[in-house]
CSV table of C-alpha atoms and ligand atoms in Angstrom, one decimal:
chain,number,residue,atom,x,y,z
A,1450,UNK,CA,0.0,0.0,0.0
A,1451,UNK,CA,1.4,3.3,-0.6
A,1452,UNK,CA,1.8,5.7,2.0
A,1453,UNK,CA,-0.2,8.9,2.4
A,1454,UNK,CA,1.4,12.1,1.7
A,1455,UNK,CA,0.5,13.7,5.4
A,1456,UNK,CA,2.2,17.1,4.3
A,1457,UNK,CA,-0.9,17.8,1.8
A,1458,UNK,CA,-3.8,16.7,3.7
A,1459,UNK,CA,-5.9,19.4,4.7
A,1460,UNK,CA,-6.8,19.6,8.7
A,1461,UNK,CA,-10.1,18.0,8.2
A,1462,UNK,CA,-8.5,15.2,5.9
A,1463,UNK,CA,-5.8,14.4,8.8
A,1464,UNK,CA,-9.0,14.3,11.5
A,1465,UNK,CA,-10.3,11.9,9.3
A,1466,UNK,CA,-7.5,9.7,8.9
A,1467,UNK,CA,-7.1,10.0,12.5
A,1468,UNK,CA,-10.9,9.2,13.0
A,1469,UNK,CA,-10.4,5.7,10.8
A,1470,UNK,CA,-7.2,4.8,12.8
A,1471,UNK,CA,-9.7,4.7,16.0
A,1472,UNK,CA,-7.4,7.8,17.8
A,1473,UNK,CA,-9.0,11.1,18.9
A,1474,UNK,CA,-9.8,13.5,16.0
A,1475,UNK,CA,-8.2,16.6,18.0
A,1476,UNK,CA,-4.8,14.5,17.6
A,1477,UNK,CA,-4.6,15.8,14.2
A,1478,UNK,CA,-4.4,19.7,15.5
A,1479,UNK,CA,-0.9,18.4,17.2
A,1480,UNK,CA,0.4,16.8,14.0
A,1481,UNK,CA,-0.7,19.4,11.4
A,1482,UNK,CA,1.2,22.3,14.0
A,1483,UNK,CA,4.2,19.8,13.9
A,1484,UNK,CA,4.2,19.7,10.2
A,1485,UNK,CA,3.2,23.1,9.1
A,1486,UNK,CA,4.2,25.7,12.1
A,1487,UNK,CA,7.3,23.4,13.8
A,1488,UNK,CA,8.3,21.8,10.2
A,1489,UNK,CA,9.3,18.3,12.1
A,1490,UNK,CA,11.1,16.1,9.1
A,1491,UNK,CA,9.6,12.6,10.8
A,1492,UNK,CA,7.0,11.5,13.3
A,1493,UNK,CA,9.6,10.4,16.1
A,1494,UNK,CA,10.0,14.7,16.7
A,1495,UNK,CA,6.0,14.6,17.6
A,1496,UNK,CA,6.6,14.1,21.4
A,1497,UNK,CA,3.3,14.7,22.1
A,1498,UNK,CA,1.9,12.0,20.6
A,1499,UNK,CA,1.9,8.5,21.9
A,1500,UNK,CA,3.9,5.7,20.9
A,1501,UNK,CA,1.3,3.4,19.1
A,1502,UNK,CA,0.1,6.0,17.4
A,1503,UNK,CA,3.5,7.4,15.6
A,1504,UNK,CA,3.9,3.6,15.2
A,1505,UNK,CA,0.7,3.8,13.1
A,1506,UNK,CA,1.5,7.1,11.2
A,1507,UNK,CA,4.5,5.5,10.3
A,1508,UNK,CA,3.2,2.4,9.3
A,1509,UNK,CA,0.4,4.6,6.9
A,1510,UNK,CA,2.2,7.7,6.6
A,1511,UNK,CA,5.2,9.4,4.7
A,1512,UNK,CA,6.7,13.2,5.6
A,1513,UNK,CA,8.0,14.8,2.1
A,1514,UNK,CA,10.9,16.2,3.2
A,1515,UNK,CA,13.5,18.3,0.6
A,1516,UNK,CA,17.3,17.9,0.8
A,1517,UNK,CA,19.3,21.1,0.3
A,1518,UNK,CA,21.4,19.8,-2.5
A,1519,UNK,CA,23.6,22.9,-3.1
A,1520,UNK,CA,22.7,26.9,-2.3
A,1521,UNK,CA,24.4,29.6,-3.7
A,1522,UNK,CA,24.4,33.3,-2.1
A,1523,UNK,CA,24.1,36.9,-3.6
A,1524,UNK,CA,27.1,38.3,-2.5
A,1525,UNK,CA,25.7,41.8,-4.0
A,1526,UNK,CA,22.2,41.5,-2.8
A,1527,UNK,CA,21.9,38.5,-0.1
A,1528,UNK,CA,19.3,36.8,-2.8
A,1529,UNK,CA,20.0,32.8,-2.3
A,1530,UNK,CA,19.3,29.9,-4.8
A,1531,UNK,CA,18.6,26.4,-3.6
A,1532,UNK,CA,18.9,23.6,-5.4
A,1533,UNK,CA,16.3,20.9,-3.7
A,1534,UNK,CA,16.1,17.2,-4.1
A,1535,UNK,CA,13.0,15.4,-4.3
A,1536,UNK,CA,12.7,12.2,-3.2
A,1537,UNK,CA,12.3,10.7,-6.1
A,1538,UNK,CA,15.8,12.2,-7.1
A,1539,UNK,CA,14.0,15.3,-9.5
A,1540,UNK,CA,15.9,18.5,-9.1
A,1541,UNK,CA,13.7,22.0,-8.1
A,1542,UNK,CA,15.0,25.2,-7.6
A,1543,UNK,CA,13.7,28.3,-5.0
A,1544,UNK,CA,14.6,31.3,-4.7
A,1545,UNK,CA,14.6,33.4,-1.2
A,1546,UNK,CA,14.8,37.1,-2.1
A,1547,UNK,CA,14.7,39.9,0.8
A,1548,UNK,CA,13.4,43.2,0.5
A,1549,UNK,CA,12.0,45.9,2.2
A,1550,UNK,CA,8.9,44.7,2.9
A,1551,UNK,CA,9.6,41.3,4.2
A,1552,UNK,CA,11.2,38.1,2.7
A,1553,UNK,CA,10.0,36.4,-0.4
A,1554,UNK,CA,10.4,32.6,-1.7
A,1555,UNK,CA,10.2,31.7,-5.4
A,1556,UNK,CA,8.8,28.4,-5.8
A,1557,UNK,CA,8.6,25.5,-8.4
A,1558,UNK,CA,5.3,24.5,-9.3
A,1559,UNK,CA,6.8,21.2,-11.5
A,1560,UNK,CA,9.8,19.4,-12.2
A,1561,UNK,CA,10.1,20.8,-15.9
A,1562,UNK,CA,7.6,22.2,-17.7
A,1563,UNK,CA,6.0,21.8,-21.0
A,1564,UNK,CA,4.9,25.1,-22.4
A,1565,UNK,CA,7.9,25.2,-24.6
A,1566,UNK,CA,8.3,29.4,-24.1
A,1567,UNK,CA,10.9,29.9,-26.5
A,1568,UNK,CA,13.0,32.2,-24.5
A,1569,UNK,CA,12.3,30.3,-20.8
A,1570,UNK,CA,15.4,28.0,-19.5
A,1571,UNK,CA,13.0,25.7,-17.6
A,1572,UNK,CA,10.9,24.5,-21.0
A,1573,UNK,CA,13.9,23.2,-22.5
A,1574,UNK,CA,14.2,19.5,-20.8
A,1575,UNK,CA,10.4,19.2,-21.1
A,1576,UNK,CA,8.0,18.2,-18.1
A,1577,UNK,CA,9.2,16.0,-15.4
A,1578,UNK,CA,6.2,15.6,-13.1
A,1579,UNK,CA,4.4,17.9,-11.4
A,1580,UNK,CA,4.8,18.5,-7.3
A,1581,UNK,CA,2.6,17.6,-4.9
A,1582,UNK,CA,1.3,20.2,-2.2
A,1583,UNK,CA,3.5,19.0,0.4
A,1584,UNK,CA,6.8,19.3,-2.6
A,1585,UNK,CA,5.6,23.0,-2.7
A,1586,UNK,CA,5.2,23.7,0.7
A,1587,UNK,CA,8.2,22.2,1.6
A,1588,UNK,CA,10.2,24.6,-0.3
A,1589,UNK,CA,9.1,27.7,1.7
A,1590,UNK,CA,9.7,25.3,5.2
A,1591,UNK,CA,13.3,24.5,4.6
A,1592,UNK,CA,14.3,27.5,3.3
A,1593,UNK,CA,12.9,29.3,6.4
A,1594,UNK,CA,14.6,26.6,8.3
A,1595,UNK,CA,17.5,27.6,6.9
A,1596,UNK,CA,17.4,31.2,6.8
A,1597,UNK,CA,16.1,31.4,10.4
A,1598,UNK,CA,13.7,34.1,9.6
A,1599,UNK,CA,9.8,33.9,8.5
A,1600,UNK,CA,8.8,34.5,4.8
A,1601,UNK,CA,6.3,36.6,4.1
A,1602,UNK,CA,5.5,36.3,0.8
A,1603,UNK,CA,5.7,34.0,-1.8
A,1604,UNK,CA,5.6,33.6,-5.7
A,1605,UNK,CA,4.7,30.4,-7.7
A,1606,UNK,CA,7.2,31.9,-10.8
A,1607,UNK,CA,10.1,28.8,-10.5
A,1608,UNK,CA,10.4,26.2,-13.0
A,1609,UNK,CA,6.6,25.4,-14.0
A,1610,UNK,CA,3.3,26.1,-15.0
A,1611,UNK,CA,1.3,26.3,-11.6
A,1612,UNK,CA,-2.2,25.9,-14.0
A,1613,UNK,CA,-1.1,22.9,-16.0
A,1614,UNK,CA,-1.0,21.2,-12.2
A,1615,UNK,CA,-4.3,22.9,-11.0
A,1616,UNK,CA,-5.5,20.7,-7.6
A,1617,UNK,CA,-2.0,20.7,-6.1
A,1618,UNK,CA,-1.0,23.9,-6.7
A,1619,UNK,CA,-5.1,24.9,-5.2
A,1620,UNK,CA,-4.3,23.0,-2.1
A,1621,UNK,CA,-0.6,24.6,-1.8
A,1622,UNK,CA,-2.3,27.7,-2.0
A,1623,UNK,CA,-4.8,27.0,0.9
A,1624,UNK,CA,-2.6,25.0,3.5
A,1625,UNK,CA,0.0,28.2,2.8
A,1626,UNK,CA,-2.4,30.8,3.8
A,1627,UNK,CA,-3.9,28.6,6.3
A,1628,UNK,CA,-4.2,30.4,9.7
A,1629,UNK,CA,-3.2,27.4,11.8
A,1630,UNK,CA,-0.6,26.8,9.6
A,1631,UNK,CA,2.2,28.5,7.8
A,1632,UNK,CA,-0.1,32.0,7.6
A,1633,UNK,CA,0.6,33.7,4.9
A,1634,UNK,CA,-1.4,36.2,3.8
A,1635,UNK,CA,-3.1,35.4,0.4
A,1636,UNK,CA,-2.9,38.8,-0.4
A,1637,UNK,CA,0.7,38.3,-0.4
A,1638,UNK,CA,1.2,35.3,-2.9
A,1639,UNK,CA,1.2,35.6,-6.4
A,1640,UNK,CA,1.0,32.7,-9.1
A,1641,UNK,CA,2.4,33.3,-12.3
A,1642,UNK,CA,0.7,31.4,-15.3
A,1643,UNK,CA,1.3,31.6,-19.1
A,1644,UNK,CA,-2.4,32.0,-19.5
A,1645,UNK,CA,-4.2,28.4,-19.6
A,1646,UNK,CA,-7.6,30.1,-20.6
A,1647,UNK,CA,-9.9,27.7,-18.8
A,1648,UNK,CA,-8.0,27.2,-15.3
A,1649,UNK,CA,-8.0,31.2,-14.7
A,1650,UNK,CA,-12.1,30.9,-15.0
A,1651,UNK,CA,-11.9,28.2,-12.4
A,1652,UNK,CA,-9.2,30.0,-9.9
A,1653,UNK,CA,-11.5,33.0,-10.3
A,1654,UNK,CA,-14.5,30.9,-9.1
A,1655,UNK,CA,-12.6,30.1,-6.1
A,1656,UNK,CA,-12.4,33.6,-4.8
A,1657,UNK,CA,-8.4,33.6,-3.4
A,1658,UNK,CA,-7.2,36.8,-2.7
A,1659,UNK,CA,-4.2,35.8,-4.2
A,1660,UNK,CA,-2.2,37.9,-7.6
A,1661,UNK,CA,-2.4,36.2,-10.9
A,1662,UNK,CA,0.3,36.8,-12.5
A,1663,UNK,CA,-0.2,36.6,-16.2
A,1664,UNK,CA,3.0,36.4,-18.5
A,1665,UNK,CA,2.1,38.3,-21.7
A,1666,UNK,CA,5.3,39.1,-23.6
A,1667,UNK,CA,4.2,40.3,-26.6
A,1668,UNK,CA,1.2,43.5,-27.8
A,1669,UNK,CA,-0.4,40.9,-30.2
A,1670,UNK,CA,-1.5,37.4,-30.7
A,1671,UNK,CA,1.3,36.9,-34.0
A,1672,UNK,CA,4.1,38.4,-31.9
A,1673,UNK,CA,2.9,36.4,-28.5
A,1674,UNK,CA,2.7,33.2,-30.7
A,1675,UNK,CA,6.0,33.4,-32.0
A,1676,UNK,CA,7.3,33.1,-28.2
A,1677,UNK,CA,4.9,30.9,-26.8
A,1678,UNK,CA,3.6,28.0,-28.0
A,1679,UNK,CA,0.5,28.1,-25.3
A,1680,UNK,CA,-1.0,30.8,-27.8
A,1681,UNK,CA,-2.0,28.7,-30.2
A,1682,UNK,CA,-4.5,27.1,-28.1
A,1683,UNK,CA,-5.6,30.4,-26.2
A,1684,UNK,CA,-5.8,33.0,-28.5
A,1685,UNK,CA,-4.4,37.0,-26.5
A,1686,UNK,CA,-7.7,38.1,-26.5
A,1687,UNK,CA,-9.5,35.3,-25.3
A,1688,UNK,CA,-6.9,35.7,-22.2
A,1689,UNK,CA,-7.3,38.7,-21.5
A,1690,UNK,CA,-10.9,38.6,-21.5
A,1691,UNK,CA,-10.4,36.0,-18.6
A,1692,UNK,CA,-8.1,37.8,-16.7
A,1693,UNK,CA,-10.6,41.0,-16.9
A,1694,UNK,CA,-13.5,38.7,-15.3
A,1695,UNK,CA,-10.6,37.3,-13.0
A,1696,UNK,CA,-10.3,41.0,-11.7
A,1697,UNK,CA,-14.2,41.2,-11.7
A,1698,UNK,CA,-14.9,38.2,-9.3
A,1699,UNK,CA,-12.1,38.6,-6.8
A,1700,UNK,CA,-11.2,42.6,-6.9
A,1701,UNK,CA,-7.5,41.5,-7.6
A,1702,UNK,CA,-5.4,43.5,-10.4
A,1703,UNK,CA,-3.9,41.3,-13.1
A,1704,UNK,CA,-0.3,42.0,-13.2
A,1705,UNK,CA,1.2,41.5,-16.4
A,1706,UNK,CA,4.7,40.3,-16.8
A,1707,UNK,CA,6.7,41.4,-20.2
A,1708,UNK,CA,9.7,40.0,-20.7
A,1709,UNK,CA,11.7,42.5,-22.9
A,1710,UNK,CA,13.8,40.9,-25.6
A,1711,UNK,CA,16.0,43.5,-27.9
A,1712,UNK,CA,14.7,43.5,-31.5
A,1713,UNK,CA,11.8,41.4,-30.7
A,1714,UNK,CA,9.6,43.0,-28.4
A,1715,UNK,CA,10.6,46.0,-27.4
A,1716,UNK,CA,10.4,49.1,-30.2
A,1717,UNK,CA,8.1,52.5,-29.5
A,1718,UNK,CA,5.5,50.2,-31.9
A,1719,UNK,CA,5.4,47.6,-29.4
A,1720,UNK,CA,4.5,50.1,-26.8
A,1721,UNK,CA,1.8,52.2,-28.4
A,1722,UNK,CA,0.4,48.4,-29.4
A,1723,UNK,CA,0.8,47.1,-25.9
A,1724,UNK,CA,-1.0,50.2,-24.1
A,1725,UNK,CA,-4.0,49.9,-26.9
A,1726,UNK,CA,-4.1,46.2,-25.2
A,1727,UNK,CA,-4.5,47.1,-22.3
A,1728,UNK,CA,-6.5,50.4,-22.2
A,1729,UNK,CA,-9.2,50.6,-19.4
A,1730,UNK,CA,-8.0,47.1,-17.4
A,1731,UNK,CA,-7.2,48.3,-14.2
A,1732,UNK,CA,-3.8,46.2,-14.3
A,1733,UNK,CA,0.0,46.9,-13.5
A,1734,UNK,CA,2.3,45.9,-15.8
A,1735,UNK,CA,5.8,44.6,-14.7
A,1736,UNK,CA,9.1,45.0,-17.2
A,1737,UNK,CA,11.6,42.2,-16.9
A,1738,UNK,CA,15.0,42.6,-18.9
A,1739,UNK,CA,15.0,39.1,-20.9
A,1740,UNK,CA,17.2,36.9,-18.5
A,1741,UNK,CA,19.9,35.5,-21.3
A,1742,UNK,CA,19.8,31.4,-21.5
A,1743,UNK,CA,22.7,29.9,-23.5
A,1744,UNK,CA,20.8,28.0,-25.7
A,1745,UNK,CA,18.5,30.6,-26.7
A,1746,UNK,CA,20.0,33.7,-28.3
A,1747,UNK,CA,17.4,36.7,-27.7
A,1748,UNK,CA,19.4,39.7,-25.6
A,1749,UNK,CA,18.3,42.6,-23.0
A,1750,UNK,CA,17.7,45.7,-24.6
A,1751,UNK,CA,19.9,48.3,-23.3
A,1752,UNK,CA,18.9,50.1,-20.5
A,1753,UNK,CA,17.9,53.5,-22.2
A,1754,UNK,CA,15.7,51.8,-24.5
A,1755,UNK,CA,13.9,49.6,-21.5
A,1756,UNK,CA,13.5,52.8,-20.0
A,1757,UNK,CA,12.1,54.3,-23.2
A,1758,UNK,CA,9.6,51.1,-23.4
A,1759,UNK,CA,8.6,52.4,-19.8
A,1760,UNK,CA,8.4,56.2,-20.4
A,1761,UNK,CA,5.8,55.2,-23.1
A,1762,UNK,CA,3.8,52.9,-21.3
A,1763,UNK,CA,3.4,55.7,-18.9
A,1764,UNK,CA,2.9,58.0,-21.6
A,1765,UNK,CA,-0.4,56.3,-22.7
A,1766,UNK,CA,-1.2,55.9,-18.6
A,1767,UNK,CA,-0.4,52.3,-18.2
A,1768,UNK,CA,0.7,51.6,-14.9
A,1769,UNK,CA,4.0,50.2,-15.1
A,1770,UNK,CA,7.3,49.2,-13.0
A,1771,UNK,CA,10.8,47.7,-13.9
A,1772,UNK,CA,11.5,44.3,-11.9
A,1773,UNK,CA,14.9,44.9,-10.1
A,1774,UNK,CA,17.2,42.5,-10.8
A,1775,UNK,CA,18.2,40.1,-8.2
A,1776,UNK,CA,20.7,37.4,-7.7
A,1777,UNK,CA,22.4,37.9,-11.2
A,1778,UNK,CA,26.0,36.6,-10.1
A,1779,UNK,CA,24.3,33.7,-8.9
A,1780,UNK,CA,22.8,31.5,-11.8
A,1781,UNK,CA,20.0,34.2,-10.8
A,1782,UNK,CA,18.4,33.8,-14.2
A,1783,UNK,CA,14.7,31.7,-14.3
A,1784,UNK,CA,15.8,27.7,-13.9
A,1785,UNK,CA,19.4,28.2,-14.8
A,1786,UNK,CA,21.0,26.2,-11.5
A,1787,UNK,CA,18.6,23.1,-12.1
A,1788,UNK,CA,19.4,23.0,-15.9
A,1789,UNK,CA,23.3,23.3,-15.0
A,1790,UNK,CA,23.2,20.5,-12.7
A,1791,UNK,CA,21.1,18.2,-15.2
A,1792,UNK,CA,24.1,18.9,-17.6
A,1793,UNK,CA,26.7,18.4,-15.6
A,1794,UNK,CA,25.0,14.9,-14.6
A,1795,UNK,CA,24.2,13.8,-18.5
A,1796,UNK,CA,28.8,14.7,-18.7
A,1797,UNK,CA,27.9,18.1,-21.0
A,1798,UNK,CA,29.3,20.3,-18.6
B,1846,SAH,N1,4.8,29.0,-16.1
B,1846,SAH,C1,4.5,30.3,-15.4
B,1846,SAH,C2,5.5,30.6,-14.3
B,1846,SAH,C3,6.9,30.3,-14.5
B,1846,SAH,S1,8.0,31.5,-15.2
B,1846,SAH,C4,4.4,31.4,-16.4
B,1846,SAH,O1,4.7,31.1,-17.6
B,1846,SAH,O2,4.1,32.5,-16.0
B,1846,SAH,C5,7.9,33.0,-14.3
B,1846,SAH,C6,8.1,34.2,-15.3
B,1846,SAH,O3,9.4,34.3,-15.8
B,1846,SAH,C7,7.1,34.1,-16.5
B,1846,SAH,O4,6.6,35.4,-16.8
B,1846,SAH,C8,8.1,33.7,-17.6
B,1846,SAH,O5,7.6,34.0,-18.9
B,1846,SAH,C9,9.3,34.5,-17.2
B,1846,SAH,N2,10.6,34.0,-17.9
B,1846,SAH,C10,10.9,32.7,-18.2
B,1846,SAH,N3,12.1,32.7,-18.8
B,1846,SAH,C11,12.6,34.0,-18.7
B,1846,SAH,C12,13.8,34.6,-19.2
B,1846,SAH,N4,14.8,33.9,-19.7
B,1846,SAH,N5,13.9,35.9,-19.0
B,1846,SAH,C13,12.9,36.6,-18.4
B,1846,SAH,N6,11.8,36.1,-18.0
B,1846,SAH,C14,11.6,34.8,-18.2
């Protein structure tokens, strides 16, 4: 029999597992604090449950835990990668970033992905498998673990498309934000998808207070198509028009990532187009400087002329910021570690 995956159940899930195994249903208060407030690795740490019953959770149950496999520090900004093991052996990356406002986790939604973005490091080996709840959580736990200091924000915008693994990535989202649990504000994650139409309508429906994050990339549907493949089956209008009645059921502005590639995406032309997009949506849009992957040769503008995609943006009153740059001396770049260890296994590095 395979053993249950403790780390995702919900509290009311764990009462009734506890409930079938003939123990008190209140038990499962104790072991849900021990795995999502005290982040204990195995049941033998729970010394306030008896011994039969860890017997029986380990009989029934399995703890995901992550294993730090290598971590690499900022030295210009303090931003540090980890490079986490699965237990199945899959390689995931995080990224802990601190600013002003608190400390924020990038997480990996899937081992791989397989939206095939042309420009996006993470698409190039194809989709693994996706995480499970407890894989995602257990990102943000071992990295505050390590760090010894509470996250308070997190962003599903690692390797991944969060909506292409919809249930897990739902019930991450709730046992995150979950009072009795890790508590973090909802208002203070934001998932990043590539815009799978009919899984925004659904994670409007169930009214998070979460950001959607929706990577755009391009001011029309031939432009957007040529960089991701995802456009073919959700045409740029028919996303948009979800993300408007995203906005409409949950009150949440759409923010709308544009990755600026020089030559491709980023003239005055793209600009004016981009603003006509967007006109009226009460949305943000966030500039990101193409992060260069070997394999793929598109380049960062230079900085006067990201700045110039900006001032016009603002010019046509588009609401509109330039992502700093973190962690750049450190494999900062989008699912750069991950793919250097895989090549360094397969003997091409
Ligand atoms: N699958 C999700 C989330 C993962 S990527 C999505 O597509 O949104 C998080 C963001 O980084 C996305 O906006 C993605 O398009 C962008 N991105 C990927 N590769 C990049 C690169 N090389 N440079 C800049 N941004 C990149």
């Amino acid at each position: 029999m395979e053993k249950a995956d403790i780390k995702s159940f919900y509290n009311n899930e764990l009462e009734e597992l506890l409930i079938t195994l003939g123990e008190k249903p209140f038990r499962a208060r104790q072991i849900y604090s021990w795995l999502h407030v005290k982040h204990a690795t195995s049941f033998e740490q729970m010394t306030d449950l008896s011994k039969k019953l860890k017997e029986i959770l380990i009989d029934r149950c399995s703890i995901t835990v992550l294993r730090q496999e290598r971590l690499q520090c900022s030295k210009a900004d303090g931003t540090r990668k980890y490079l986490f093991a699965l237990e199945d052996g899959n390689m995931v990356e995080s990224v802990w970033m601190k600013y002003r406002h608190g400390n924020s986790v990038c997480i990996s939604s899937q081992a791989g992905c397989r939206m095939g973005c042309r420009f996006c490091a993470s698409a190039l080996g194809g989709l693994v498998r996706n995480l499970t709840a407890g894989e995602m959580l257990e990102q943000v736990y071992r990295i505050q673990e390590d760090t010894g200091e509470r996250v308070s924000h997190v962003v599903v915008m690692g390797t991944g498309e969060p909506l292409d693994n919809y249930d897990n990535f739902l019930r991450f989202v709730r046992l995150l934000s979950d009072k009795k649990g890790a508590n973090i504000s909802q208002r203070n994650i934001t998932a990043s998808t590539c815009g799978i139409v009919p899984n925004i309508r659904r994670l409007a429906e169930e009214k998070l207070q979460i950001t959607l994050a929706l990577s755009l990339h391009a001011p029309s549907q031939e432009k957007r198509l040529s960089l991701m493949p995802v456009a073919k089956k959700y045409d740029i209008q028919e996303v948009l028009g979800a993300c408007r009645d995203y906005f409409a059921s949950t009150g949440r502005r759409i923010t709308f990532e544009y990755s600026l590639m020089g030559g491709v995406n980023d003239s005055g032309e793209d600009a004016r187009q981009l603003a006509r997009l967007l006109k009226g949506m009460n949305c943000h849009v966030n500039l990101i400087p193409v992060n260069p992957v070997d394999e793929r040769d598109y380049r960062q503008p230079s900085p006067q002329r990201v700045s110039n995609f900006k001032n016009n943006l603002e010019k046509y009153g588009i609401n509109v910021t330039i992502r700093r740059e973190m962690g750049r001396d450190i494999d900062g770049a989008c699912g750069q570690l991950r793919k250097r260890y895989l090549k360094r296994e397969a003997g091409i590095l």
